[in-house]
Short mmCIF file of C-alpha atoms in Angstrom, two decimals:
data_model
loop_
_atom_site.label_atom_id
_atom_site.label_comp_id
_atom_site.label_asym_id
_atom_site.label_seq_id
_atom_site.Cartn_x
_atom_site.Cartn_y
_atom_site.Cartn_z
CA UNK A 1 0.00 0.00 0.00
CA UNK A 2 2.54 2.87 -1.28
CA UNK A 3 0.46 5.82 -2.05
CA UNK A 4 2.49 7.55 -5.09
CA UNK A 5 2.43 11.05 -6.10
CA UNK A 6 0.99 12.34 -8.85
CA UNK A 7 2.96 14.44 -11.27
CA UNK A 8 0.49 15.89 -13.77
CA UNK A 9 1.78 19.19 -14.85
CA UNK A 10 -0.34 21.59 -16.42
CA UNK A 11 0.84 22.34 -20.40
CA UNK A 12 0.00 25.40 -22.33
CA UNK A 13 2.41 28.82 -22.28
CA UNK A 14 4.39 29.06 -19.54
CA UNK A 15 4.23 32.56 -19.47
CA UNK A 16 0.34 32.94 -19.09
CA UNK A 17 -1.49 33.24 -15.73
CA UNK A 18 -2.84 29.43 -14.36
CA UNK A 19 -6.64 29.91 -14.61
CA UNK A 20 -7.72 29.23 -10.97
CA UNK A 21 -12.08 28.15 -9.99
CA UNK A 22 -12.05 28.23 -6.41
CA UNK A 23 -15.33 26.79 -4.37
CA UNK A 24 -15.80 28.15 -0.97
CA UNK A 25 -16.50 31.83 0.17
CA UNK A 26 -16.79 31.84 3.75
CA UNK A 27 -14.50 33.16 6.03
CA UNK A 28 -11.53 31.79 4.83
CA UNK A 29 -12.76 31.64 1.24
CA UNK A 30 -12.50 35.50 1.53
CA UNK A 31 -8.98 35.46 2.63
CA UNK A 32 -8.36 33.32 -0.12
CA UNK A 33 -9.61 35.49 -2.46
CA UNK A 34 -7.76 38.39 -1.66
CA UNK A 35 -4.48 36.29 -2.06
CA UNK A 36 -5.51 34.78 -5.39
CA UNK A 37 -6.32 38.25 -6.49
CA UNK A 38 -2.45 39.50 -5.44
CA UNK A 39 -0.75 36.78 -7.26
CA UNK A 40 0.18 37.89 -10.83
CA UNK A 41 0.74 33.75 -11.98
CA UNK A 42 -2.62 33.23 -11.28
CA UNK A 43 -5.62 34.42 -12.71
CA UNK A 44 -9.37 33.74 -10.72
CA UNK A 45 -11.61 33.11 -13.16
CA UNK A 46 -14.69 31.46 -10.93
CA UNK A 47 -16.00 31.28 -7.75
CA UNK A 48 -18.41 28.08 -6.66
CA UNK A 49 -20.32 28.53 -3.62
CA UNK A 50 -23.81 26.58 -2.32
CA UNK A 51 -24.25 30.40 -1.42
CA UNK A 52 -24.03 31.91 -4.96
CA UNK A 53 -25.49 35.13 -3.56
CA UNK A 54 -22.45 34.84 -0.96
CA UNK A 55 -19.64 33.97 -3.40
CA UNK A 56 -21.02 36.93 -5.25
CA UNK A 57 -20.66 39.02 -2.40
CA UNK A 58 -17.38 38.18 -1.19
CA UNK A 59 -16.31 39.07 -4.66
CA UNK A 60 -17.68 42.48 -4.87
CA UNK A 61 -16.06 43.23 -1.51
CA UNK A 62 -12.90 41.88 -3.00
CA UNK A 63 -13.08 44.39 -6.02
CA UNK A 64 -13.57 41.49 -8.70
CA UNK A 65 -17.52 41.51 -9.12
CA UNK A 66 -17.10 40.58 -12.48
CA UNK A 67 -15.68 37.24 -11.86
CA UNK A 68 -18.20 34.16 -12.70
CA UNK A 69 -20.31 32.24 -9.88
CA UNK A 70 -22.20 28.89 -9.57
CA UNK A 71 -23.08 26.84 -7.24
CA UNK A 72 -20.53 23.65 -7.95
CA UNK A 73 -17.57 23.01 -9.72
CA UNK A 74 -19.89 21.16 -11.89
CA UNK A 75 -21.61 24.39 -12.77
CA UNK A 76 -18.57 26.28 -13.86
CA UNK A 77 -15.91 24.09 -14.75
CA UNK A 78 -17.02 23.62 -18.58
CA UNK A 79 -17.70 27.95 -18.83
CA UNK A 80 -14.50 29.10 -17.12
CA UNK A 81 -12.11 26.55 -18.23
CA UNK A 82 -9.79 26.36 -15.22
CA UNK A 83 -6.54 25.23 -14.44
CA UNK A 84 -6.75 23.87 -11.24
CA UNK A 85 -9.00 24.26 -8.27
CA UNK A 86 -8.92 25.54 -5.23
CA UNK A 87 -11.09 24.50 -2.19
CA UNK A 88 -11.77 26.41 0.68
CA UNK A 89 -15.06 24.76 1.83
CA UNK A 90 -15.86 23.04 4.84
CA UNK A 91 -13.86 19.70 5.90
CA UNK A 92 -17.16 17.34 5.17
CA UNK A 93 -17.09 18.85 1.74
CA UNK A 94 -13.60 17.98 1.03
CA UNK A 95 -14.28 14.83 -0.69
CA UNK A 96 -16.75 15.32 -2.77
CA UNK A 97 -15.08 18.87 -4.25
CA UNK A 98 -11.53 17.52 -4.42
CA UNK A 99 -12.52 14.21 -5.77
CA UNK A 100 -15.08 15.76 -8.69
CA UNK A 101 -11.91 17.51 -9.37
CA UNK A 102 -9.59 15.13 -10.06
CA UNK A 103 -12.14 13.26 -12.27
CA UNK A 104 -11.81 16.08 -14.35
CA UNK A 105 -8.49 16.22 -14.67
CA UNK A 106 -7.67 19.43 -12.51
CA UNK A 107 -5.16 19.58 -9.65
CA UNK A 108 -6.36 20.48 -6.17
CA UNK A 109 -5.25 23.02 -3.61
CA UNK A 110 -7.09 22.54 -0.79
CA UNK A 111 -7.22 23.74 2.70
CA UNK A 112 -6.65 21.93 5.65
CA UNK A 113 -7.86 19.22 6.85
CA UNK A 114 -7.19 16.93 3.85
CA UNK A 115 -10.93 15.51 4.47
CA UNK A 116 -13.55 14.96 7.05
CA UNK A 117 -11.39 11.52 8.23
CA UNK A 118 -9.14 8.99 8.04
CA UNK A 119 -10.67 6.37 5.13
CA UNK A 120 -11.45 9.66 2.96
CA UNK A 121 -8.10 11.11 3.23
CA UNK A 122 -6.81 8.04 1.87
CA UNK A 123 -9.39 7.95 -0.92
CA UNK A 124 -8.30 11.01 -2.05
CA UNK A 125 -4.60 10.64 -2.26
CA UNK A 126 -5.15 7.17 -4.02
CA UNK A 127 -7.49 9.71 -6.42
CA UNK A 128 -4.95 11.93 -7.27
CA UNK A 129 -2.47 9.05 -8.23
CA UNK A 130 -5.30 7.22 -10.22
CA UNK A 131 -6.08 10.47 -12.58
CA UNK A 132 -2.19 11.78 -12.23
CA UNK A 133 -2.87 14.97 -10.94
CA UNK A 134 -1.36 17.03 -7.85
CA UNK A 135 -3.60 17.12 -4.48
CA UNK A 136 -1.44 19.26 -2.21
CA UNK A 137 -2.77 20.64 1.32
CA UNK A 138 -2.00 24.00 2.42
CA UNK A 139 -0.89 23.33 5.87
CA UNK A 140 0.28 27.07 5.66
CA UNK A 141 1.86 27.82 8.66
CA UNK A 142 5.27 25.50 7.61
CA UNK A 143 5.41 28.85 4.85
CA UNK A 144 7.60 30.37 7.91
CA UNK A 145 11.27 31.41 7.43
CA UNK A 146 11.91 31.23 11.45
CA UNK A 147 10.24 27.43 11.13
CA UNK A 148 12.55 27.12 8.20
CA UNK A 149 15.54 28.62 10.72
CA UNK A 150 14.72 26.43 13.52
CA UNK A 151 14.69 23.45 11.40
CA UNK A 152 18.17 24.41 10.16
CA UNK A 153 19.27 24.43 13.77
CA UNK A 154 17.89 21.58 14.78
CA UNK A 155 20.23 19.47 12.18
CA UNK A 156 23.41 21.13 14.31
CA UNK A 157 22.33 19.35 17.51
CA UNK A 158 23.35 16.30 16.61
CA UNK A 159 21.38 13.35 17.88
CA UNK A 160 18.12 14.47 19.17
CA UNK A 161 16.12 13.18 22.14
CA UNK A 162 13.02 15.67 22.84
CA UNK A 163 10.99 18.57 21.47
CA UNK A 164 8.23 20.15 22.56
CA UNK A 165 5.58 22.38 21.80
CA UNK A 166 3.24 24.31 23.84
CA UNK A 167 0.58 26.14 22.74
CA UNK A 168 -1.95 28.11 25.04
CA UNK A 169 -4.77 30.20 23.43
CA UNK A 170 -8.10 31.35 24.19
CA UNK A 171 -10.09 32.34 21.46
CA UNK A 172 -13.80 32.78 21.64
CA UNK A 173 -14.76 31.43 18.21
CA UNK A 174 -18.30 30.50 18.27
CA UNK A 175 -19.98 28.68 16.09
CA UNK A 176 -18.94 24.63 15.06
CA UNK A 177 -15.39 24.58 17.37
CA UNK A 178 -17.20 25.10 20.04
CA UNK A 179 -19.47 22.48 19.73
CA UNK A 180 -16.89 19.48 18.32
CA UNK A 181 -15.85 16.79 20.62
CA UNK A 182 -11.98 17.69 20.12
CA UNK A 183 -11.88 20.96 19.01
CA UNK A 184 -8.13 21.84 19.76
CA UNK A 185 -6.38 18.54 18.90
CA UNK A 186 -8.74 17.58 15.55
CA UNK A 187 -8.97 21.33 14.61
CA UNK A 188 -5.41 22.78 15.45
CA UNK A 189 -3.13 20.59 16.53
CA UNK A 190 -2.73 19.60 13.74
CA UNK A 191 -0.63 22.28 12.83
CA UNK A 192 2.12 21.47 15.47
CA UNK A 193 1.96 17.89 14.61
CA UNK A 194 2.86 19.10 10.71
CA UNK A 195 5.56 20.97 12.12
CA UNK A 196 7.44 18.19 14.07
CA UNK A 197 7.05 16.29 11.21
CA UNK A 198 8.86 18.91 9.33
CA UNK A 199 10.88 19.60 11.87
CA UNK A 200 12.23 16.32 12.92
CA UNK A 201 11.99 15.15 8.96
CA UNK A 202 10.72 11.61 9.83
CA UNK A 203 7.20 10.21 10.73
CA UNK A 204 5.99 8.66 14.50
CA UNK A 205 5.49 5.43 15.33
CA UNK A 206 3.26 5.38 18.44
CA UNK A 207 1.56 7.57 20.76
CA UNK A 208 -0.30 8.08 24.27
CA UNK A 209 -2.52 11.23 25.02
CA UNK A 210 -5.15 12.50 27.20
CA UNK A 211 -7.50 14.91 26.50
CA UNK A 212 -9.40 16.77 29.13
CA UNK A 213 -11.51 20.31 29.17
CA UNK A 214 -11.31 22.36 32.57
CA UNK A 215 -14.39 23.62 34.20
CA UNK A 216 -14.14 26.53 32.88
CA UNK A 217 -14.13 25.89 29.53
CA UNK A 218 -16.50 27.29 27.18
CA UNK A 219 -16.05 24.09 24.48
CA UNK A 220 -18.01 21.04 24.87
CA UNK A 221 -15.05 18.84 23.73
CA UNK A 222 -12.02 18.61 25.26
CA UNK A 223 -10.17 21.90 24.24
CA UNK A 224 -6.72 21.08 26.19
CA UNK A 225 -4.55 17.71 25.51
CA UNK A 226 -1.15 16.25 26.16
CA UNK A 227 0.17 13.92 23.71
CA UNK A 228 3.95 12.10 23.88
CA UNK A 229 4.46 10.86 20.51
CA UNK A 230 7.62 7.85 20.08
CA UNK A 231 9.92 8.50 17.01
CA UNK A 232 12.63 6.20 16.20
CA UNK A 233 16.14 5.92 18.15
CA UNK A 234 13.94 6.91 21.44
CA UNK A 235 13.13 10.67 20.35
CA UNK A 236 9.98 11.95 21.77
CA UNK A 237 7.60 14.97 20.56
CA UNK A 238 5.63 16.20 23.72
CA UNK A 239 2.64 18.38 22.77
CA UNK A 240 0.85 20.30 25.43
CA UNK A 241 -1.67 22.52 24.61
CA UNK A 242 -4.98 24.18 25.70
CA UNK A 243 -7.95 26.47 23.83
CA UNK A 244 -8.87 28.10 26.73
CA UNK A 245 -5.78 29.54 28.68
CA UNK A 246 -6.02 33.41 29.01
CA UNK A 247 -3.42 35.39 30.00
CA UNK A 248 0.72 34.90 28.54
CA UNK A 249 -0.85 33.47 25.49
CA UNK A 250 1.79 31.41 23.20
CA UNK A 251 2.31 32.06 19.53
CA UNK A 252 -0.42 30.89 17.69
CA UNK A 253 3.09 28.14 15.94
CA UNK A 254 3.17 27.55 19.65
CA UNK A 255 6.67 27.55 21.95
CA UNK A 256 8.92 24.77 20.98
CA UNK A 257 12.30 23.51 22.55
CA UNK A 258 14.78 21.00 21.39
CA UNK A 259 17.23 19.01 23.21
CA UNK A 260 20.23 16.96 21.17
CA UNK A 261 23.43 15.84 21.94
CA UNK A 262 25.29 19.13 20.95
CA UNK A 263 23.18 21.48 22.68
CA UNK A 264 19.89 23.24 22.90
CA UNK A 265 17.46 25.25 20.05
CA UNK A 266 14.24 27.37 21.29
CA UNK A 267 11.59 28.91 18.77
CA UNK A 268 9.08 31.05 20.72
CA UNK A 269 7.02 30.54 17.42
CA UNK A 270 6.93 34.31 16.39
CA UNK A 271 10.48 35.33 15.77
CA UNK A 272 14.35 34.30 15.06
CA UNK A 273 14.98 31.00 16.77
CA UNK A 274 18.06 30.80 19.25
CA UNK A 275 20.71 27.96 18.99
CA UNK A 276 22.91 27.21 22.31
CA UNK A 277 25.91 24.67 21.39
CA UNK A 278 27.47 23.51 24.71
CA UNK A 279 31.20 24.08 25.25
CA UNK A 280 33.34 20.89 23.61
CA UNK A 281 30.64 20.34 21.23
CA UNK A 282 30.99 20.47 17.42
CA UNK A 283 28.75 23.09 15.78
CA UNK A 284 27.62 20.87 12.87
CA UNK A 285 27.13 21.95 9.17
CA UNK A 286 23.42 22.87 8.72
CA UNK A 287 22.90 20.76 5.52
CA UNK A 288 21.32 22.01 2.60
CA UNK A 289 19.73 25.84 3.31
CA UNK A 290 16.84 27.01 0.69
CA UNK A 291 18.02 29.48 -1.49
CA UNK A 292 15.16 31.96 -0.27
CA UNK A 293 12.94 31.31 2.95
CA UNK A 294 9.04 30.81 1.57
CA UNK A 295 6.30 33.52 1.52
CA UNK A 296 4.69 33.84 4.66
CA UNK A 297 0.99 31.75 5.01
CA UNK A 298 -0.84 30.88 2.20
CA UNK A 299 0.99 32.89 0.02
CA UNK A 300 3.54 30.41 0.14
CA UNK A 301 1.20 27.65 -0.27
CA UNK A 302 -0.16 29.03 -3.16
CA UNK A 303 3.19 29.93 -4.66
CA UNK A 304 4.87 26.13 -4.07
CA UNK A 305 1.91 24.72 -5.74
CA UNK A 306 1.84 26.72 -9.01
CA UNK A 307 5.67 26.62 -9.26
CA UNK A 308 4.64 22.39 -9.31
CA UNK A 309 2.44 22.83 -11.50
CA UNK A 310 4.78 24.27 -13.61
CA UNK A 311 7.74 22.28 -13.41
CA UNK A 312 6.75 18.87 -12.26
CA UNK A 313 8.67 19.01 -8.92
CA UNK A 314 6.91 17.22 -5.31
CA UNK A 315 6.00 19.78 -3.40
CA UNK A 316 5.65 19.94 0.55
CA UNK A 317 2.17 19.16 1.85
CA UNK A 318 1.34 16.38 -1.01
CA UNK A 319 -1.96 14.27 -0.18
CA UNK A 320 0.53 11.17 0.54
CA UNK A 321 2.78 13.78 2.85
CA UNK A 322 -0.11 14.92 4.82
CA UNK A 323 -1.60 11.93 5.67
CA UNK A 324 1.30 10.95 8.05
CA UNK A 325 0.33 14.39 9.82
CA UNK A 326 -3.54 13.66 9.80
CA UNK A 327 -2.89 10.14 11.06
CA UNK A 328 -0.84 11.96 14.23
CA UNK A 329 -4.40 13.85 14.79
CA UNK A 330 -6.59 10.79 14.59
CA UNK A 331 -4.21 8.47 16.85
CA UNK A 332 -3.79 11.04 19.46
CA UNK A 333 -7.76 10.71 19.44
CA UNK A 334 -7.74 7.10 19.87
CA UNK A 335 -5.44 6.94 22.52
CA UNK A 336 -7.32 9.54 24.92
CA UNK A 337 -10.77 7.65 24.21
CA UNK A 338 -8.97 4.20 24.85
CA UNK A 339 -6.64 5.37 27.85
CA UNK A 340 -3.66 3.48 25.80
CA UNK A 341 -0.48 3.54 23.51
CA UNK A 342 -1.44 3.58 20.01
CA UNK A 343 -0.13 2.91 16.65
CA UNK A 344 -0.04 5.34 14.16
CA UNK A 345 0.33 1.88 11.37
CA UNK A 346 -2.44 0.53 13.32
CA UNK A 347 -4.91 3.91 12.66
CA UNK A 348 -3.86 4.00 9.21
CA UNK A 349 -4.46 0.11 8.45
CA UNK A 350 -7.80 0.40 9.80
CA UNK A 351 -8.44 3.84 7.73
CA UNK A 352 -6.95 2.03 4.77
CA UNK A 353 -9.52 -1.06 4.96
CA UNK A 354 -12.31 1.60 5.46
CA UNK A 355 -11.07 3.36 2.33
CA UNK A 356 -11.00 0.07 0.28
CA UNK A 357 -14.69 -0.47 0.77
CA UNK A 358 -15.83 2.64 -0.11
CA UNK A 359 -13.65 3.24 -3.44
CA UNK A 360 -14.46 2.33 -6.28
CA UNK A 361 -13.11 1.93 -10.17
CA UNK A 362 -9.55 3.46 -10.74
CA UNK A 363 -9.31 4.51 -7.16
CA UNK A 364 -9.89 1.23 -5.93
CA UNK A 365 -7.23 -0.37 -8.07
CA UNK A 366 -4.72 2.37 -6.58
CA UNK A 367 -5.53 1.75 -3.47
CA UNK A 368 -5.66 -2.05 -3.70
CA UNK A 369 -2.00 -1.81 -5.10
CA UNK A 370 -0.45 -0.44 -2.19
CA UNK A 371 2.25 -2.51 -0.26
CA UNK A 372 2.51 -0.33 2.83
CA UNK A 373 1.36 2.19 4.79
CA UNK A 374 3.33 1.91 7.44
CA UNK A 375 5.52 5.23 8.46
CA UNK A 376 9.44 4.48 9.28
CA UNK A 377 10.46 4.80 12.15
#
């Protein structure tokens, strides 16, 4: 069970704007927008919405009233002739938008999470192998030159044993967080789980974590959590976090400390990161730096995906990448509800038989072609 990656490139002149249909204009949907809209290698040339009379709005406020509207990709693909899509609508509508794109041959930017659960997920990255073309997620907040930094310094320490993230918060949202039964791990931890992953540039193999709410929470899931996640060579990731902490708030990347052999790197999450060799260790080479730190946000998202479109080249934040980070969320989950070590192979073997009955044609053969789906360790 190897998911591949797809490398379907989009032909035509490669000096012309990609013609981009995005579907969702909600909150985020706006902010999208706006960013689309400032990116000269893209041009928007539809918005889908259930909503028309919102998608409408949201471009009027965005100064691009004239751009078309529908309420599918269905009802605007054929008229606007995109490139690719991008989705912005809400996580249960994942699949069905992401997956009617790839059918038709268009590559997907879509926003976090990669869909409503496990099985899906796993659907849709077996999708975007089966009709070649890119699925990437915009887990925007790697698009950070300090994360970028840190990860830099983090290769001096030599052998590593711990990092940890905290993240404290307490935003009054309203609305569907603060009715979900996990609202900080399912809905944002997510984020710091992406980043170790990037961070420690390998995949876990097992974790334990309890979730818990205090009284006076205003969530009716659990909105605090400590997870301890096993990588290989003993190296844990500790995650503590909470939704409703007020007062010394953390970055909203969280705090994060790492502890190697060589010394000691801290990232408060918002600016420079600071490196600490100890005396009679070796400051090692850093490895290989980017020639230019990404775009901030979704910028950079946006700007890694239509430079792979483009060229051909993988990405960060494929489908197959950002499983590993979804299947961090969903075993942190199981482990609080069971009271147990879990897995991570053990969440995604059970996601991958859910995802085998549900498939069907070309996406079934994908999937049933896999040999593993195990992460190293």
């Amino acid at each position: 069970m190897t998911p591949g990656t797809a490398s379907g490139t989009v032909s035509g002149d490669v000096n012309r704007p990609l013609r981009v249909l995005q579907v969702g204009a909600g909150g985020m949907g706006r902010g999208w927008l706006r960013t689309l809209l400032a990116y000269d290698q893209v041009e928007l040339v539809g918005v889908a919405d259930l909503d028309v009379a919102r998608a409408k709005e949201a471009l009027e406020q965005a100064g691009a009233g004239d751009v078309a509207t529908g309420p599918t990709i269905e009802a605007l693909a054929d008229q606007v002739q995109p490139d690719f899509v991008v989705d912005v609508t809400i996580p249960e509508a994942h699949h069905p938008v992401t997956m009617e794109a790839l059918r038709r041959g268009l590559p997907v930017l879509g926003e976090k999470p990669l869909a409503a659960n496990l099985a899906e997920s796993l659907e849709l990255t077996a999708a975007a192998q089966a009709y070649d073309r890119l699925f990437m997620v915009s887990q925007s907040r790697r698009y950070d030159a300090n994360l970028f930094a840190y990860r830099r310094q983090l290769r001096q320490l030599g052998r590593l044993g711990i990092l940890t993230a905290e993240f404290f918060k307490a935003p009054h949202f309203g609305g569907f967080r603060d009715a979900m039964d996990h609202p900080l791990v399912l809905d944002m931890a997510i984020h710091a789980f992406d980043s170790a992953r990037f961070l420690l540039e390998a995949d876990p193999v097992a974790v334990y974590c309890e979730e818990y709410n205090p009284g006076w929470s205003w969530y009716a899931g659990d909105a605090a959590a400590t997870a301890i996640f096993e990588f290989g060579g003993g190296l844990r990731y500790v995650y503590s976090g909470s939704w409703c902490s007020p007062g010394q708030e953390t970055s909203w990347n969280a705090a994060w400390r790492a502890s190697g052999e060589h010394g000691t790197a801290l990232w408060d999450g918002d600016g420079p990161p600071t490196l600490e060799i100890v005396e009679g260790g070796e400051t090692a080479p850093e490895g290989d730096t980017p020639e230019a730190d990404p775009h901030p946000g979704i910028a950079g998202s946006l700007r890694e995906f239509v430079a792979a479109l483009r060229t051909g080249t993988t990405p960060m934040g494929t489908a197959r990448d950002n499983v590993a980070s979804l299947a961090m969320v969903y075993a942190a989950i199981e482990s609080a509800r069971d009271g147990r070590r879990v897995l991570v192979a053990d969440v995604l073997e059970e996601a991958y038989a859910q995802a085998k009955a549900r498939a069907q044609g070309p996406v079934l053969d994908v999937l049933t072609g896999w040999t593993s789906l195990t992460p190293p360790g």
